[in-house]
Amino acid sequence: MTEEPGRVIRFPQSRVPGRGKRRPVKDLGLTELARLIDPTGRGASGHWCSRCEGVWYGCVSETECPVCGNRQG
């Protein structure tokens, strides 16, 4: 199977739908690892949790929501 040159192949969860502008997004806080590295949270990346409907902050490689344990975005 030949792909078109320059065609972008998206990951299944590259765009997880958010809640729009209905309400402010919940801040779910920092992960334990991010807190150990830098308690101020500078340099932490934001990750969306669809189960909690909020954003949590952690290292780039972390995948688990610190509140509910969701790993599906």
mmCIF file of N, CA, C and O in Angstrom:
data_model
loop_
_atom_site.group_PDB
_atom_site.id
_atom_site.type_symbol
_atom_site.label_atom_id
_atom_site.label_comp_id
_atom_site.label_asym_id
_atom_site.label_seq_id
_atom_site.Cartn_x
_atom_site.Cartn_y
_atom_site.Cartn_z
ATOM 1 N N MET A 1 0.839 -1.171 0.000
ATOM 2 C CA MET A 1 0.000 0.000 0.000
ATOM 3 C C MET A 1 0.884 1.234 0.000
ATOM 4 O O MET A 1 1.735 1.403 0.852
ATOM 5 N N THR A 2 0.692 2.109 -0.944
ATOM 6 C CA THR A 2 1.506 3.310 -1.082
ATOM 7 C C THR A 2 0.759 4.510 -0.529
ATOM 8 O O THR A 2 -0.395 4.742 -0.852
ATOM 9 N N GLU A 3 1.422 5.263 0.341
ATOM 10 C CA GLU A 3 0.834 6.474 0.924
ATOM 11 C C GLU A 3 1.164 7.674 0.052
ATOM 12 O O GLU A 3 2.180 7.700 -0.632
ATOM 13 N N GLU A 4 0.291 8.676 0.079
ATOM 14 C CA GLU A 4 0.556 9.912 -0.640
ATOM 15 C C GLU A 4 1.713 10.633 0.044
ATOM 16 O O GLU A 4 1.778 10.675 1.263
ATOM 17 N N PRO A 5 2.639 11.212 -0.723
ATOM 18 C CA PRO A 5 3.744 11.939 -0.095
ATOM 19 C C PRO A 5 3.222 13.143 0.685
ATOM 20 O O PRO A 5 2.347 13.865 0.223
ATOM 21 N N GLY A 6 3.723 13.339 1.889
ATOM 22 C CA GLY A 6 3.329 14.474 2.703
ATOM 23 C C GLY A 6 2.023 14.294 3.452
ATOM 24 O O GLY A 6 1.588 15.178 4.172
ATOM 25 N N ARG A 7 1.384 13.147 3.308
ATOM 26 C CA ARG A 7 0.119 12.903 3.998
ATOM 27 C C ARG A 7 0.393 12.629 5.474
ATOM 28 O O ARG A 7 1.271 11.851 5.824
ATOM 29 N N VAL A 8 -0.350 13.269 6.363
ATOM 30 C CA VAL A 8 -0.168 13.113 7.798
ATOM 31 C C VAL A 8 -1.057 11.970 8.281
ATOM 32 O O VAL A 8 -2.256 11.949 8.013
ATOM 33 N N ILE A 9 -0.457 11.019 8.971
ATOM 34 C CA ILE A 9 -1.204 9.915 9.555
ATOM 35 C C ILE A 9 -1.326 10.211 11.043
ATOM 36 O O ILE A 9 -0.341 10.253 11.757
ATOM 37 N N ARG A 10 -2.538 10.429 11.507
ATOM 38 C CA ARG A 10 -2.763 10.826 12.900
ATOM 39 C C ARG A 10 -2.855 9.608 13.815
ATOM 40 O O ARG A 10 -3.310 8.552 13.422
ATOM 41 N N PHE A 11 -2.436 9.806 15.062
ATOM 42 C CA PHE A 11 -2.624 8.803 16.084
ATOM 43 C C PHE A 11 -4.102 8.804 16.453
ATOM 44 O O PHE A 11 -4.770 9.829 16.356
ATOM 45 N N PRO A 12 -4.647 7.676 16.914
ATOM 46 C CA PRO A 12 -6.083 7.613 17.218
ATOM 47 C C PRO A 12 -6.538 8.657 18.232
ATOM 48 O O PRO A 12 -7.640 9.140 18.162
ATOM 49 N N GLN A 13 -5.677 9.021 19.181
ATOM 50 C CA GLN A 13 -6.087 9.980 20.196
ATOM 51 C C GLN A 13 -5.330 11.294 20.085
ATOM 52 O O GLN A 13 -5.115 11.983 21.074
ATOM 53 N N SER A 14 -4.917 11.647 18.880
ATOM 54 C CA SER A 14 -4.160 12.883 18.725
ATOM 55 C C SER A 14 -5.017 14.109 18.972
ATOM 56 O O SER A 14 -4.524 15.158 19.314
ATOM 57 N N ARG A 15 -6.319 13.972 18.808
ATOM 58 C CA ARG A 15 -7.226 15.082 19.093
ATOM 59 C C ARG A 15 -8.394 14.558 19.907
ATOM 60 O O ARG A 15 -9.360 14.044 19.376
ATOM 61 N N VAL A 16 -8.290 14.695 21.213
ATOM 62 C CA VAL A 16 -9.364 14.272 22.099
ATOM 63 C C VAL A 16 -10.297 15.460 22.267
ATOM 64 O O VAL A 16 -9.850 16.541 22.634
ATOM 65 N N PRO A 17 -11.589 15.301 21.991
ATOM 66 C CA PRO A 17 -12.485 16.442 22.096
ATOM 67 C C PRO A 17 -12.578 16.950 23.533
ATOM 68 O O PRO A 17 -12.661 16.172 24.472
ATOM 69 N N GLY A 18 -12.523 18.254 23.675
ATOM 70 C CA GLY A 18 -12.613 18.861 25.000
ATOM 71 C C GLY A 18 -14.038 19.277 25.310
ATOM 72 O O GLY A 18 -14.989 18.854 24.664
ATOM 73 N N ARG A 19 -14.174 20.103 26.296
ATOM 74 C CA ARG A 19 -15.489 20.531 26.740
ATOM 75 C C ARG A 19 -15.912 21.843 26.109
ATOM 76 O O ARG A 19 -16.969 22.370 26.429
ATOM 77 N N GLY A 20 -15.107 22.404 25.248
ATOM 78 C CA GLY A 20 -15.464 23.664 24.620
ATOM 79 C C GLY A 20 -15.362 24.826 25.587
ATOM 80 O O GLY A 20 -14.572 24.808 26.511
ATOM 81 N N LYS A 21 -16.184 25.838 25.372
ATOM 82 C CA LYS A 21 -16.110 27.033 26.204
ATOM 83 C C LYS A 21 -17.250 27.090 27.217
ATOM 84 O O LYS A 21 -17.606 28.146 27.701
ATOM 85 N N ARG A 22 -17.827 25.956 27.526
ATOM 86 C CA ARG A 22 -18.950 25.938 28.459
ATOM 87 C C ARG A 22 -18.530 26.295 29.883
ATOM 88 O O ARG A 22 -19.166 27.072 30.546
ATOM 89 N N ARG A 23 -17.477 25.671 30.379
ATOM 90 C CA ARG A 23 -17.004 25.891 31.743
ATOM 91 C C ARG A 23 -15.483 25.879 31.755
ATOM 92 O O ARG A 23 -14.865 25.279 30.885
ATOM 93 N N PRO A 24 -14.870 26.476 32.765
ATOM 94 C CA PRO A 24 -13.404 26.403 32.856
ATOM 95 C C PRO A 24 -12.948 24.957 33.056
ATOM 96 O O PRO A 24 -13.653 24.154 33.677
ATOM 97 N N VAL A 25 -11.790 24.642 32.556
ATOM 98 C CA VAL A 25 -11.230 23.295 32.690
ATOM 99 C C VAL A 25 -10.689 23.119 34.101
ATOM 100 O O VAL A 25 -10.085 24.022 34.665
ATOM 101 N N LYS A 26 -10.898 21.950 34.679
ATOM 102 C CA LYS A 26 -10.400 21.654 36.025
ATOM 103 C C LYS A 26 -8.889 21.492 35.998
ATOM 104 O O LYS A 26 -8.337 20.881 35.095
ATOM 105 N N ASP A 27 -8.230 22.001 37.015
ATOM 106 C CA ASP A 27 -6.800 21.805 37.203
ATOM 107 C C ASP A 27 -6.641 20.615 38.140
ATOM 108 O O ASP A 27 -7.009 20.692 39.314
ATOM 109 N N LEU A 28 -6.123 19.508 37.616
ATOM 110 C CA LEU A 28 -5.996 18.276 38.395
ATOM 111 C C LEU A 28 -4.676 18.178 39.139
ATOM 112 O O LEU A 28 -4.431 17.205 39.845
ATOM 113 N N GLY A 29 -3.805 19.152 38.967
ATOM 114 C CA GLY A 29 -2.565 19.210 39.728
ATOM 115 C C GLY A 29 -1.393 18.510 39.076
ATOM 116 O O GLY A 29 -1.438 18.071 37.929
ATOM 117 N N LEU A 30 -0.318 18.414 39.854
ATOM 118 C CA LEU A 30 0.936 17.804 39.409
ATOM 119 C C LEU A 30 0.999 16.330 39.795
ATOM 120 O O LEU A 30 0.433 15.933 40.818
ATOM 121 N N THR A 31 1.720 15.556 39.003
ATOM 122 C CA THR A 31 1.988 14.168 39.377
ATOM 123 C C THR A 31 3.071 14.153 40.446
ATOM 124 O O THR A 31 3.785 15.135 40.655
ATOM 125 N N GLU A 32 3.201 13.038 41.119
ATOM 126 C CA GLU A 32 4.209 12.906 42.170
ATOM 127 C C GLU A 32 5.621 13.079 41.605
ATOM 128 O O GLU A 32 6.459 13.757 42.207
ATOM 129 N N LEU A 33 5.880 12.485 40.437
ATOM 130 C CA LEU A 33 7.207 12.596 39.825
ATOM 131 C C LEU A 33 7.525 14.046 39.464
ATOM 132 O O LEU A 33 8.619 14.535 39.742
ATOM 133 N N ALA A 34 6.585 14.743 38.864
ATOM 134 C CA ALA A 34 6.804 16.146 38.496
ATOM 135 C C ALA A 34 7.051 16.990 39.740
ATOM 136 O O ALA A 34 7.883 17.901 39.734
ATOM 137 N N ARG A 35 6.351 16.688 40.826
ATOM 138 C CA ARG A 35 6.529 17.422 42.079
ATOM 139 C C ARG A 35 7.919 17.166 42.657
ATOM 140 O O ARG A 35 8.540 18.064 43.222
ATOM 141 N N LEU A 36 8.421 15.930 42.517
ATOM 142 C CA LEU A 36 9.768 15.614 43.004
ATOM 143 C C LEU A 36 10.837 16.345 42.198
ATOM 144 O O LEU A 36 11.822 16.822 42.757
ATOM 145 N N ILE A 37 10.648 16.430 40.883
ATOM 146 C CA ILE A 37 11.623 17.087 40.014
ATOM 147 C C ILE A 37 11.631 18.593 40.231
ATOM 148 O O ILE A 37 12.679 19.215 40.363
ATOM 149 N N ASP A 38 10.460 19.205 40.266
ATOM 150 C CA ASP A 38 10.352 20.649 40.461
ATOM 151 C C ASP A 38 9.010 20.973 41.108
ATOM 152 O O ASP A 38 7.983 20.988 40.433
ATOM 153 N N PRO A 39 8.997 21.229 42.407
ATOM 154 C CA PRO A 39 7.739 21.476 43.119
ATOM 155 C C PRO A 39 6.933 22.673 42.592
ATOM 156 O O PRO A 39 5.739 22.750 42.826
ATOM 157 N N THR A 40 7.570 23.584 41.862
ATOM 158 C CA THR A 40 6.847 24.741 41.323
ATOM 159 C C THR A 40 6.035 24.368 40.087
ATOM 160 O O THR A 40 5.149 25.106 39.695
ATOM 161 N N GLY A 41 6.369 23.258 39.440
ATOM 162 C CA GLY A 41 5.636 22.830 38.257
ATOM 163 C C GLY A 41 6.147 23.424 36.962
ATOM 164 O O GLY A 41 5.601 23.146 35.892
ATOM 165 N N ARG A 42 7.195 24.233 37.024
ATOM 166 C CA ARG A 42 7.753 24.787 35.786
ATOM 167 C C ARG A 42 8.320 23.665 34.934
ATOM 168 O O ARG A 42 8.966 22.758 35.442
ATOM 169 N N GLY A 43 8.046 23.696 33.677
ATOM 170 C CA GLY A 43 8.545 22.678 32.761
ATOM 171 C C GLY A 43 7.647 21.455 32.645
ATOM 172 O O GLY A 43 7.899 20.578 31.833
ATOM 173 N N ALA A 44 6.604 21.377 33.452
ATOM 174 C CA ALA A 44 5.684 20.233 33.362
ATOM 175 C C ALA A 44 4.782 20.404 32.143
ATOM 176 O O ALA A 44 4.435 21.518 31.766
ATOM 177 N N SER A 45 4.415 19.299 31.538
ATOM 178 C CA SER A 45 3.542 19.317 30.361
ATOM 179 C C SER A 45 2.103 19.050 30.791
ATOM 180 O O SER A 45 1.849 18.246 31.686
ATOM 181 N N GLY A 46 1.160 19.687 30.116
ATOM 182 C CA GLY A 46 -0.250 19.470 30.401
ATOM 183 C C GLY A 46 -0.773 18.262 29.652
ATOM 184 O O GLY A 46 -0.428 18.021 28.505
ATOM 185 N N HIS A 47 -1.608 17.466 30.325
ATOM 186 C CA HIS A 47 -2.214 16.275 29.742
ATOM 187 C C HIS A 47 -3.712 16.306 30.033
ATOM 188 O O HIS A 47 -4.120 16.632 31.147
ATOM 189 N N TRP A 48 -4.536 15.952 29.056
ATOM 190 C CA TRP A 48 -5.984 15.954 29.220
ATOM 191 C C TRP A 48 -6.462 14.625 29.774
ATOM 192 O O TRP A 48 -6.034 13.556 29.334
ATOM 193 N N CYS A 49 -7.362 14.655 30.741
ATOM 194 C CA CYS A 49 -8.018 13.448 31.250
ATOM 195 C C CYS A 49 -9.496 13.550 30.917
ATOM 196 O O CYS A 49 -10.200 14.429 31.439
ATOM 197 N N SER A 50 -9.972 12.687 30.044
ATOM 198 C CA SER A 50 -11.371 12.733 29.625
ATOM 199 C C SER A 50 -12.309 12.251 30.734
ATOM 200 O O SER A 50 -13.455 12.667 30.799
ATOM 201 N N ARG A 51 -11.831 11.386 31.594
ATOM 202 C CA ARG A 51 -12.669 10.883 32.679
ATOM 203 C C ARG A 51 -12.918 11.983 33.725
ATOM 204 O O ARG A 51 -14.044 12.175 34.166
ATOM 205 N N CYS A 52 -11.863 12.709 34.116
ATOM 206 C CA CYS A 52 -11.998 13.796 35.093
ATOM 207 C C CYS A 52 -12.412 15.105 34.427
ATOM 208 O O CYS A 52 -12.799 16.041 35.111
ATOM 209 N N GLU A 53 -12.302 15.163 33.109
ATOM 210 C CA GLU A 53 -12.563 16.363 32.330
ATOM 211 C C GLU A 53 -11.738 17.538 32.840
ATOM 212 O O GLU A 53 -12.255 18.592 33.190
ATOM 213 N N GLY A 54 -10.430 17.300 32.897
ATOM 214 C CA GLY A 54 -9.515 18.325 33.367
ATOM 215 C C GLY A 54 -8.114 18.086 32.851
ATOM 216 O O GLY A 54 -7.848 17.107 32.157
ATOM 217 N N VAL A 55 -7.221 18.990 33.222
ATOM 218 C CA VAL A 55 -5.830 18.910 32.786
ATOM 219 C C VAL A 55 -4.952 18.634 33.998
ATOM 220 O O VAL A 55 -5.083 19.286 35.034
ATOM 221 N N TRP A 56 -4.067 17.659 33.851
ATOM 222 C CA TRP A 56 -3.075 17.380 34.872
ATOM 223 C C TRP A 56 -1.701 17.649 34.292
ATOM 224 O O TRP A 56 -1.516 17.667 33.080
ATOM 225 N N TYR A 57 -0.730 17.901 35.152
ATOM 226 C CA TYR A 57 0.601 18.299 34.709
ATOM 227 C C TYR A 57 1.632 17.298 35.193
ATOM 228 O O TYR A 57 1.597 16.862 36.344
ATOM 229 N N GLY A 58 2.538 16.925 34.281
ATOM 230 C CA GLY A 58 3.576 15.968 34.619
ATOM 231 C C GLY A 58 4.676 15.975 33.584
ATOM 232 O O GLY A 58 4.717 16.826 32.697
ATOM 233 N N CYS A 59 5.562 15.003 33.687
ATOM 234 C CA CYS A 59 6.653 14.855 32.720
ATOM 235 C C CYS A 59 6.064 14.409 31.382
ATOM 236 O O CYS A 59 4.990 13.813 31.328
ATOM 237 N N VAL A 60 6.781 14.681 30.316
ATOM 238 C CA VAL A 60 6.298 14.370 28.972
ATOM 239 C C VAL A 60 5.958 12.893 28.822
ATOM 240 O O VAL A 60 4.948 12.550 28.222
ATOM 241 N N SER A 61 6.753 12.020 29.404
ATOM 242 C CA SER A 61 6.558 10.575 29.218
ATOM 243 C C SER A 61 5.482 9.974 30.117
ATOM 244 O O SER A 61 5.113 8.816 29.953
ATOM 245 N N GLU A 62 4.949 10.728 31.067
ATOM 246 C CA GLU A 62 3.918 10.188 31.954
ATOM 247 C C GLU A 62 2.589 10.077 31.221
ATOM 248 O O GLU A 62 2.252 10.916 30.396
ATOM 249 N N THR A 63 1.839 9.029 31.536
ATOM 250 C CA THR A 63 0.582 8.784 30.822
ATOM 251 C C THR A 63 -0.608 8.561 31.735
ATOM 252 O O THR A 63 -1.714 8.389 31.246
ATOM 253 N N GLU A 64 -0.417 8.562 33.039
ATOM 254 C CA GLU A 64 -1.502 8.208 33.952
ATOM 255 C C GLU A 64 -1.977 9.415 34.760
ATOM 256 O O GLU A 64 -1.183 10.083 35.420
ATOM 257 N N CYS A 65 -3.269 9.666 34.707
ATOM 258 C CA CYS A 65 -3.871 10.763 35.462
ATOM 259 C C CYS A 65 -3.632 10.535 36.957
ATOM 260 O O CYS A 65 -3.918 9.449 37.463
ATOM 261 N N PRO A 66 -3.115 11.539 37.688
ATOM 262 C CA PRO A 66 -2.844 11.345 39.109
ATOM 263 C C PRO A 66 -4.108 11.269 39.969
ATOM 264 O O PRO A 66 -4.056 10.827 41.105
ATOM 265 N N VAL A 67 -5.241 11.659 39.437
ATOM 266 C CA VAL A 67 -6.483 11.654 40.205
ATOM 267 C C VAL A 67 -7.225 10.322 40.070
ATOM 268 O O VAL A 67 -7.600 9.704 41.057
ATOM 269 N N CYS A 68 -7.436 9.866 38.823
ATOM 270 C CA CYS A 68 -8.262 8.663 38.617
ATOM 271 C C CYS A 68 -7.513 7.480 38.008
ATOM 272 O O CYS A 68 -8.059 6.393 37.915
ATOM 273 N N GLY A 69 -6.280 7.687 37.532
ATOM 274 C CA GLY A 69 -5.500 6.590 36.961
ATOM 275 C C GLY A 69 -5.796 6.324 35.493
ATOM 276 O O GLY A 69 -5.258 5.373 34.919
ATOM 277 N N ASN A 70 -6.623 7.140 34.856
ATOM 278 C CA ASN A 70 -6.961 6.968 33.443
ATOM 279 C C ASN A 70 -5.700 7.093 32.578
ATOM 280 O O ASN A 70 -4.897 7.994 32.779
ATOM 281 N N ARG A 71 -5.536 6.198 31.619
ATOM 282 C CA ARG A 71 -4.382 6.242 30.719
ATOM 283 C C ARG A 71 -4.814 6.406 29.261
ATOM 284 O O ARG A 71 -4.042 6.158 28.353
ATOM 285 N N GLN A 72 -6.053 6.811 29.013
ATOM 286 C CA GLN A 72 -6.576 6.898 27.657
ATOM 287 C C GLN A 72 -6.746 8.314 27.135
ATOM 288 O O GLN A 72 -7.320 8.521 26.090
ATOM 289 N N GLY A 73 -6.275 9.303 27.859
ATOM 290 C CA GLY A 73 -6.397 10.692 27.399
ATOM 291 C C GLY A 73 -7.731 11.287 27.661
ATOM 292 O O GLY A 73 -8.620 10.767 28.215
#
